[in-house]
């Protein structure tokens, strides 16, 4: 980037009384001086902006699937390269970016630039630390992974022109290489003893089998060819459709078949018999690093989190007992939970009934938002069922974001598989968390941040994101959206679920807990269906540390709010507070704390 040009000061060089020739002479002299000195050096802010732009461009180039989901279309014909050398190159690049970032003089930066610099520093430091553990050897979790994530990319791809389809065909053609590289990485993991636990694999295998279709036209990846823009001629549409069918049938499905065969013949029998992450090579340090990353707190330890979890479980249990008494139910806690799990009145009879209830709750919340938020996002969202091929071992619901220029808005996914395990009484809390004012709200608002680098709009620190989702569930009490004591118990059950995560995740990955011990703990403390209990515990086993983000983040946000209310008294405005939390995008909790402290000081000074 060129540095700023400096022009002669009018009050000096162009003072009154100069003749035209004198002015010309002065101008030539000044320009000669500039030329002799060279272009003026860029300011620290300009250097930083250039670094941000270069970092984002590199991220998009290295992660084509993420680029598509972020609305960057330049790499729509590419797939991510995931050979070990590719990860090594990315780490080296991160080290260079961090070195350059640390060389920037941060004095005189705008508040936004300084915040962006702190955020990028957090990202790069954790990328470098976690790279030491070669996590690419385990490229899948309990309900998602390299074999399913491409589907999210398809949903985010725009199909408006012939080039969009040509790019998509190019990407499909490269997908087998991506799959084969992941197979090689998993094979390396087996050799190193760095794999998913054998005990949870049986429930994950269906997601691999679901990628195999006898008819290529029935594969989800063929869906873009079933409805094509009229701007593409009928003859050209036919050519593109045949090319899509051929590449899926001849290349993509066989690659997924190789992945399935590998999983059945090599991975399943060769996976480790241990359970916790601390049993992996260098596992104790690995899990401690994950705890710091997912909570975005530097001074947190697995044991400390475990103790917080036990305390929260006890507190929430007291609140649950009070709600049971309010319902008039006569019986024990476990009898009440069994009543909720088995009585037909609490469950939908059709997928459409569940989706319609979720949609109604969503619109009810929409109408209440202005009283609590000063800024509402422009992007809409829809209520959708979880895709059938991944639903059996998928979580209850999830939000799928969309870039600002996508053909559709965000998607609130509701799992309609096994309807007798999807109670209505939990649906309000789920909607508050995944849709509004939870994940859709925060993601859509992040896309609207002004005068900020792109990476800030896209970064999703788990403790902030999931902490806000859980905060939103409890905010629903103030919003008045819990209609019955059963709905309120469902919310408490969800909060208990997240508190139990603190105990279970640290129990499994640092204290030697068994899978059955974790299942019993979650089942005995929540009203979650037993199917959900099993899928959730498997999720925590497969994804160490991530489950800690929810409760740790929520506790911090409530701590910040309580402090702001105490400090500001009558000047506290819930709409302004929520603006401070959300309008800067996703932040690590320590950076979020500094933003709230600044808001308190500025409000006091008004």
mmCIF file of C-alpha atoms in Angstrom, residues 273-506:
data_model
loop_
_atom_site.group_PDB
_atom_site.id
_atom_site.type_symbol
_atom_site.label_atom_id
_atom_site.label_comp_id
_atom_site.label_asym_id
_atom_site.label_seq_id
_atom_site.Cartn_x
_atom_site.Cartn_y
_atom_site.Cartn_z
ATOM 1 C CA UNK A 273 -9.748 -48.222 23.192
ATOM 2 C CA UNK A 274 -9.305 -45.257 25.547
ATOM 3 C CA UNK A 275 -11.862 -42.466 25.845
ATOM 4 C CA UNK A 276 -10.492 -39.166 27.123
ATOM 5 C CA UNK A 277 -8.340 -36.679 25.231
ATOM 6 C CA UNK A 278 -5.804 -36.875 28.039
ATOM 7 C CA UNK A 279 -5.103 -40.462 26.915
ATOM 8 C CA UNK A 280 -3.935 -39.261 23.486
ATOM 9 C CA UNK A 281 -0.208 -38.693 22.885
ATOM 10 C CA UNK A 282 0.688 -35.516 24.816
ATOM 11 C CA UNK A 283 -2.990 -35.548 25.736
ATOM 12 C CA UNK A 284 -2.945 -33.644 29.040
ATOM 13 C CA UNK A 285 -1.284 -30.622 27.450
ATOM 14 C CA UNK A 286 -3.534 -30.970 24.407
ATOM 15 C CA UNK A 287 -6.723 -30.899 26.459
ATOM 16 C CA UNK A 288 -5.496 -27.979 28.588
ATOM 17 C CA UNK A 289 -4.835 -26.024 25.370
ATOM 18 C CA UNK A 290 -8.328 -26.854 24.101
ATOM 19 C CA UNK A 291 -9.884 -25.681 27.365
ATOM 20 C CA UNK A 292 -8.123 -22.326 27.022
ATOM 21 C CA UNK A 293 -9.077 -22.014 23.363
ATOM 22 C CA UNK A 294 -12.773 -22.825 23.701
ATOM 23 C CA UNK A 295 -13.292 -20.742 26.844
ATOM 24 C CA UNK A 296 -11.039 -17.936 25.467
ATOM 25 C CA UNK A 297 -9.652 -17.559 28.987
ATOM 26 C CA UNK A 298 -5.934 -17.775 29.715
ATOM 27 C CA UNK A 299 -6.071 -18.673 33.398
ATOM 28 C CA UNK A 300 -8.645 -21.473 33.271
ATOM 29 C CA UNK A 301 -7.882 -25.129 34.074
ATOM 30 C CA UNK A 302 -9.868 -28.351 33.584
ATOM 31 C CA UNK A 303 -10.148 -28.825 37.346
ATOM 32 C CA UNK A 304 -11.355 -25.253 37.829
ATOM 33 C CA UNK A 305 -14.026 -25.696 35.174
ATOM 34 C CA UNK A 306 -15.130 -28.987 36.745
ATOM 35 C CA UNK A 307 -15.709 -27.261 40.096
ATOM 36 C CA UNK A 308 -17.683 -24.428 38.477
ATOM 37 C CA UNK A 309 -19.846 -27.043 36.792
ATOM 38 C CA UNK A 310 -20.633 -28.849 40.030
ATOM 39 C CA UNK A 311 -21.643 -25.560 41.654
ATOM 40 C CA UNK A 312 -23.909 -24.610 38.746
ATOM 41 C CA UNK A 313 -25.551 -28.051 38.683
ATOM 42 C CA UNK A 314 -26.494 -27.688 42.349
ATOM 43 C CA UNK A 315 -27.913 -24.170 41.856
ATOM 44 C CA UNK A 316 -30.004 -25.058 38.808
ATOM 45 C CA UNK A 317 -31.343 -28.187 40.480
ATOM 46 C CA UNK A 318 -32.845 -26.034 43.231
ATOM 47 C CA UNK A 319 -34.605 -23.896 40.600
ATOM 48 C CA UNK A 320 -35.902 -26.997 38.823
ATOM 49 C CA UNK A 321 -37.366 -28.347 42.056
ATOM 50 C CA UNK A 322 -39.217 -25.047 42.537
ATOM 51 C CA UNK A 323 -40.761 -25.275 39.045
ATOM 52 C CA UNK A 324 -41.854 -28.885 39.654
ATOM 53 C CA UNK A 325 -43.646 -27.695 42.775
ATOM 54 C CA UNK A 326 -45.314 -24.965 40.707
ATOM 55 C CA UNK A 327 -46.777 -27.557 38.315
ATOM 56 C CA UNK A 328 -48.452 -29.385 41.201
ATOM 57 C CA UNK A 329 -46.769 -32.663 40.292
ATOM 58 C CA UNK A 330 -46.535 -35.046 43.223
ATOM 59 C CA UNK A 331 -43.518 -37.264 42.988
ATOM 60 C CA UNK A 332 -39.745 -37.272 42.863
ATOM 61 C CA UNK A 333 -37.514 -35.384 40.448
ATOM 62 C CA UNK A 334 -36.828 -38.554 38.493
ATOM 63 C CA UNK A 335 -40.535 -39.383 38.318
ATOM 64 C CA UNK A 336 -41.260 -35.904 36.944
ATOM 65 C CA UNK A 337 -38.523 -36.289 34.331
ATOM 66 C CA UNK A 338 -39.895 -39.687 33.345
ATOM 67 C CA UNK A 339 -43.354 -38.111 33.020
ATOM 68 C CA UNK A 340 -41.923 -35.482 30.657
ATOM 69 C CA UNK A 341 -40.076 -38.113 28.620
ATOM 70 C CA UNK A 342 -43.058 -40.384 28.140
ATOM 71 C CA UNK A 343 -46.310 -38.399 28.110
ATOM 72 C CA UNK A 344 -47.544 -38.007 24.533
ATOM 73 C CA UNK A 345 -48.920 -34.491 25.117
ATOM 74 C CA UNK A 346 -45.377 -33.118 25.102
ATOM 75 C CA UNK A 347 -44.371 -34.523 21.710
ATOM 76 C CA UNK A 348 -45.196 -33.752 18.050
ATOM 77 C CA UNK A 349 -46.855 -36.397 15.926
ATOM 78 C CA UNK A 350 -45.477 -35.173 12.579
ATOM 79 C CA UNK A 351 -42.294 -33.385 11.456
ATOM 80 C CA UNK A 352 -44.445 -30.521 10.170
ATOM 81 C CA UNK A 353 -46.027 -30.038 13.597
ATOM 82 C CA UNK A 354 -42.579 -29.627 15.146
ATOM 83 C CA UNK A 355 -41.430 -27.214 12.435
ATOM 84 C CA UNK A 356 -44.627 -25.175 12.668
ATOM 85 C CA UNK A 357 -44.292 -24.820 16.442
ATOM 86 C CA UNK A 358 -40.651 -23.729 16.019
ATOM 87 C CA UNK A 359 -41.697 -21.193 13.372
ATOM 88 C CA UNK A 360 -44.488 -19.793 15.554
ATOM 89 C CA UNK A 361 -42.140 -19.408 18.533
ATOM 90 C CA UNK A 362 -39.617 -17.672 16.253
ATOM 91 C CA UNK A 363 -42.156 -15.106 15.075
ATOM 92 C CA UNK A 364 -43.423 -14.518 18.607
ATOM 93 C CA UNK A 365 -39.861 -13.706 19.696
ATOM 94 C CA UNK A 366 -39.314 -11.492 16.626
ATOM 95 C CA UNK A 367 -42.104 -9.208 17.752
ATOM 96 C CA UNK A 368 -40.585 -8.723 21.199
ATOM 97 C CA UNK A 369 -37.033 -7.891 20.091
ATOM 98 C CA UNK A 370 -37.265 -4.060 19.819
ATOM 99 C CA UNK A 371 -37.731 -3.697 23.561
ATOM 100 C CA UNK A 372 -34.396 -5.382 24.202
ATOM 101 C CA UNK A 373 -32.197 -4.485 21.222
ATOM 102 C CA UNK A 374 -31.316 -1.144 19.717
ATOM 103 C CA UNK A 375 -30.285 -2.653 16.395
ATOM 104 C CA UNK A 376 -32.021 -5.481 14.567
ATOM 105 C CA UNK A 377 -30.257 -7.402 11.761
ATOM 106 C CA UNK A 378 -31.341 -7.008 8.134
ATOM 107 C CA UNK A 379 -30.775 -10.630 7.106
ATOM 108 C CA UNK A 380 -33.796 -12.969 7.496
ATOM 109 C CA UNK A 381 -33.763 -16.627 8.525
ATOM 110 C CA UNK A 382 -35.815 -19.747 7.885
ATOM 111 C CA UNK A 383 -36.852 -22.774 9.934
ATOM 112 C CA UNK A 384 -35.647 -26.003 8.293
ATOM 113 C CA UNK A 385 -35.426 -29.716 9.165
ATOM 114 C CA UNK A 386 -31.993 -31.220 9.706
ATOM 115 C CA UNK A 387 -31.066 -33.076 6.473
ATOM 116 C CA UNK A 388 -32.221 -36.686 6.696
ATOM 117 C CA UNK A 389 -28.815 -38.186 5.891
ATOM 118 C CA UNK A 390 -27.227 -36.764 9.058
ATOM 119 C CA UNK A 391 -30.239 -36.462 11.373
ATOM 120 C CA UNK A 392 -29.974 -39.785 13.324
ATOM 121 C CA UNK A 393 -26.802 -38.842 15.201
ATOM 122 C CA UNK A 394 -27.214 -35.058 14.899
ATOM 123 C CA UNK A 395 -27.833 -32.658 17.738
ATOM 124 C CA UNK A 396 -31.317 -31.257 18.502
ATOM 125 C CA UNK A 397 -30.921 -28.096 16.461
ATOM 126 C CA UNK A 398 -28.316 -25.812 14.963
ATOM 127 C CA UNK A 399 -27.984 -22.505 13.177
ATOM 128 C CA UNK A 400 -26.412 -22.430 9.715
ATOM 129 C CA UNK A 401 -25.249 -18.961 8.768
ATOM 130 C CA UNK A 402 -25.225 -17.427 5.299
ATOM 131 C CA UNK A 403 -23.032 -14.718 3.744
ATOM 132 C CA UNK A 404 -24.576 -11.304 3.197
ATOM 133 C CA UNK A 405 -24.922 -11.777 -0.580
ATOM 134 C CA UNK A 406 -26.292 -15.331 -0.502
ATOM 135 C CA UNK A 407 -29.483 -16.282 -2.320
ATOM 136 C CA UNK A 408 -31.045 -17.110 1.031
ATOM 137 C CA UNK A 409 -30.764 -16.060 4.675
ATOM 138 C CA UNK A 410 -29.638 -18.006 7.691
ATOM 139 C CA UNK A 411 -31.188 -21.366 8.543
ATOM 140 C CA UNK A 412 -32.465 -22.517 11.915
ATOM 141 C CA UNK A 413 -32.268 -26.306 11.716
ATOM 142 C CA UNK A 414 -34.648 -28.395 13.836
ATOM 143 C CA UNK A 415 -34.086 -32.148 14.089
ATOM 144 C CA UNK A 416 -37.293 -33.950 13.102
ATOM 145 C CA UNK A 417 -35.784 -37.439 13.374
ATOM 146 C CA UNK A 418 -37.261 -39.592 16.195
ATOM 147 C CA UNK A 419 -40.176 -37.288 17.033
ATOM 148 C CA UNK A 420 -40.835 -39.035 20.322
ATOM 149 C CA UNK A 421 -37.481 -37.608 21.462
ATOM 150 C CA UNK A 422 -38.205 -33.978 20.431
ATOM 151 C CA UNK A 423 -40.340 -32.452 23.206
ATOM 152 C CA UNK A 424 -42.251 -29.226 22.729
ATOM 153 C CA UNK A 425 -41.273 -28.040 26.210
ATOM 154 C CA UNK A 426 -37.637 -27.579 25.110
ATOM 155 C CA UNK A 427 -38.435 -25.875 21.819
ATOM 156 C CA UNK A 428 -38.684 -22.303 23.128
ATOM 157 C CA UNK A 429 -35.205 -22.447 24.661
ATOM 158 C CA UNK A 430 -33.813 -24.074 21.528
ATOM 159 C CA UNK A 431 -35.306 -21.346 19.335
ATOM 160 C CA UNK A 432 -33.995 -18.541 21.520
ATOM 161 C CA UNK A 433 -30.535 -20.099 21.323
ATOM 162 C CA UNK A 434 -30.259 -21.059 17.662
ATOM 163 C CA UNK A 435 -32.428 -18.404 15.987
ATOM 164 C CA UNK A 436 -33.342 -15.140 17.754
ATOM 165 C CA UNK A 437 -31.895 -13.455 19.644
ATOM 166 C CA UNK A 438 -29.247 -16.170 19.622
ATOM 167 C CA UNK A 439 -27.015 -17.364 16.809
ATOM 168 C CA UNK A 440 -28.880 -15.898 13.849
ATOM 169 C CA UNK A 441 -29.034 -12.532 15.554
ATOM 170 C CA UNK A 442 -25.344 -12.407 16.439
ATOM 171 C CA UNK A 443 -24.153 -13.783 13.101
ATOM 172 C CA UNK A 444 -26.324 -11.477 11.022
ATOM 173 C CA UNK A 445 -25.301 -8.409 13.034
ATOM 174 C CA UNK A 446 -21.625 -9.306 12.657
ATOM 175 C CA UNK A 447 -22.015 -9.119 8.882
ATOM 176 C CA UNK A 448 -23.087 -5.481 9.281
ATOM 177 C CA UNK A 449 -20.078 -4.219 11.256
ATOM 178 C CA UNK A 450 -18.816 -1.035 9.635
ATOM 179 C CA UNK A 451 -15.166 -0.049 9.127
ATOM 180 C CA UNK A 452 -13.870 -3.413 10.297
ATOM 181 C CA UNK A 453 -11.742 -6.023 8.505
ATOM 182 C CA UNK A 454 -13.572 -9.002 7.070
ATOM 183 C CA UNK A 455 -12.082 -11.511 9.482
ATOM 184 C CA UNK A 456 -13.796 -9.711 12.353
ATOM 185 C CA UNK A 457 -17.178 -10.185 10.727
ATOM 186 C CA UNK A 458 -16.588 -13.900 10.298
ATOM 187 C CA UNK A 459 -14.670 -14.944 13.428
ATOM 188 C CA UNK A 460 -16.676 -17.040 15.868
ATOM 189 C CA UNK A 461 -15.021 -17.506 19.273
ATOM 190 C CA UNK A 462 -16.966 -20.352 20.822
ATOM 191 C CA UNK A 463 -17.297 -18.940 24.342
ATOM 192 C CA UNK A 464 -18.725 -15.691 22.985
ATOM 193 C CA UNK A 465 -20.998 -17.332 20.419
ATOM 194 C CA UNK A 466 -22.319 -20.182 22.515
ATOM 195 C CA UNK A 467 -22.291 -18.096 25.676
ATOM 196 C CA UNK A 468 -24.567 -15.601 23.942
ATOM 197 C CA UNK A 469 -26.852 -18.404 22.815
ATOM 198 C CA UNK A 470 -27.257 -19.655 26.379
ATOM 199 C CA UNK A 471 -27.655 -16.088 27.675
ATOM 200 C CA UNK A 472 -30.444 -15.655 25.119
ATOM 201 C CA UNK A 473 -32.303 -18.646 26.540
ATOM 202 C CA UNK A 474 -32.422 -17.016 29.968
ATOM 203 C CA UNK A 475 -33.176 -13.598 28.476
ATOM 204 C CA UNK A 476 -36.371 -15.238 27.201
ATOM 205 C CA UNK A 477 -37.666 -15.144 30.775
ATOM 206 C CA UNK A 478 -37.502 -11.323 30.737
ATOM 207 C CA UNK A 479 -38.971 -11.300 27.237
ATOM 208 C CA UNK A 480 -41.980 -13.278 28.461
ATOM 209 C CA UNK A 481 -41.817 -16.085 25.889
ATOM 210 C CA UNK A 482 -42.008 -19.080 28.242
ATOM 211 C CA UNK A 483 -45.722 -19.770 28.297
ATOM 212 C CA UNK A 484 -46.000 -22.618 30.813
ATOM 213 C CA UNK A 485 -44.077 -24.018 33.778
ATOM 214 C CA UNK A 486 -43.175 -26.937 31.515
ATOM 215 C CA UNK A 487 -41.557 -24.568 29.015
ATOM 216 C CA UNK A 488 -39.686 -22.964 31.889
ATOM 217 C CA UNK A 489 -38.570 -26.374 33.114
ATOM 218 C CA UNK A 490 -37.421 -27.107 29.588
ATOM 219 C CA UNK A 491 -35.267 -23.982 29.732
ATOM 220 C CA UNK A 492 -33.816 -24.993 33.079
ATOM 221 C CA UNK A 493 -33.195 -28.450 31.725
ATOM 222 C CA UNK A 494 -31.272 -26.891 28.851
ATOM 223 C CA UNK A 495 -29.285 -24.737 31.276
ATOM 224 C CA UNK A 496 -28.615 -27.806 33.397
ATOM 225 C CA UNK A 497 -27.538 -29.599 30.225
ATOM 226 C CA UNK A 498 -24.840 -26.937 29.650
ATOM 227 C CA UNK A 499 -23.782 -26.961 33.298
ATOM 228 C CA UNK A 500 -23.472 -30.736 33.137
ATOM 229 C CA UNK A 501 -21.213 -30.275 30.137
ATOM 230 C CA UNK A 502 -18.656 -28.565 32.339
ATOM 231 C CA UNK A 503 -18.647 -31.589 34.620
ATOM 232 C CA UNK A 504 -18.854 -34.249 31.905
ATOM 233 C CA UNK A 505 -16.336 -32.827 29.427
ATOM 234 C CA UNK A 506 -13.691 -32.330 32.088
#
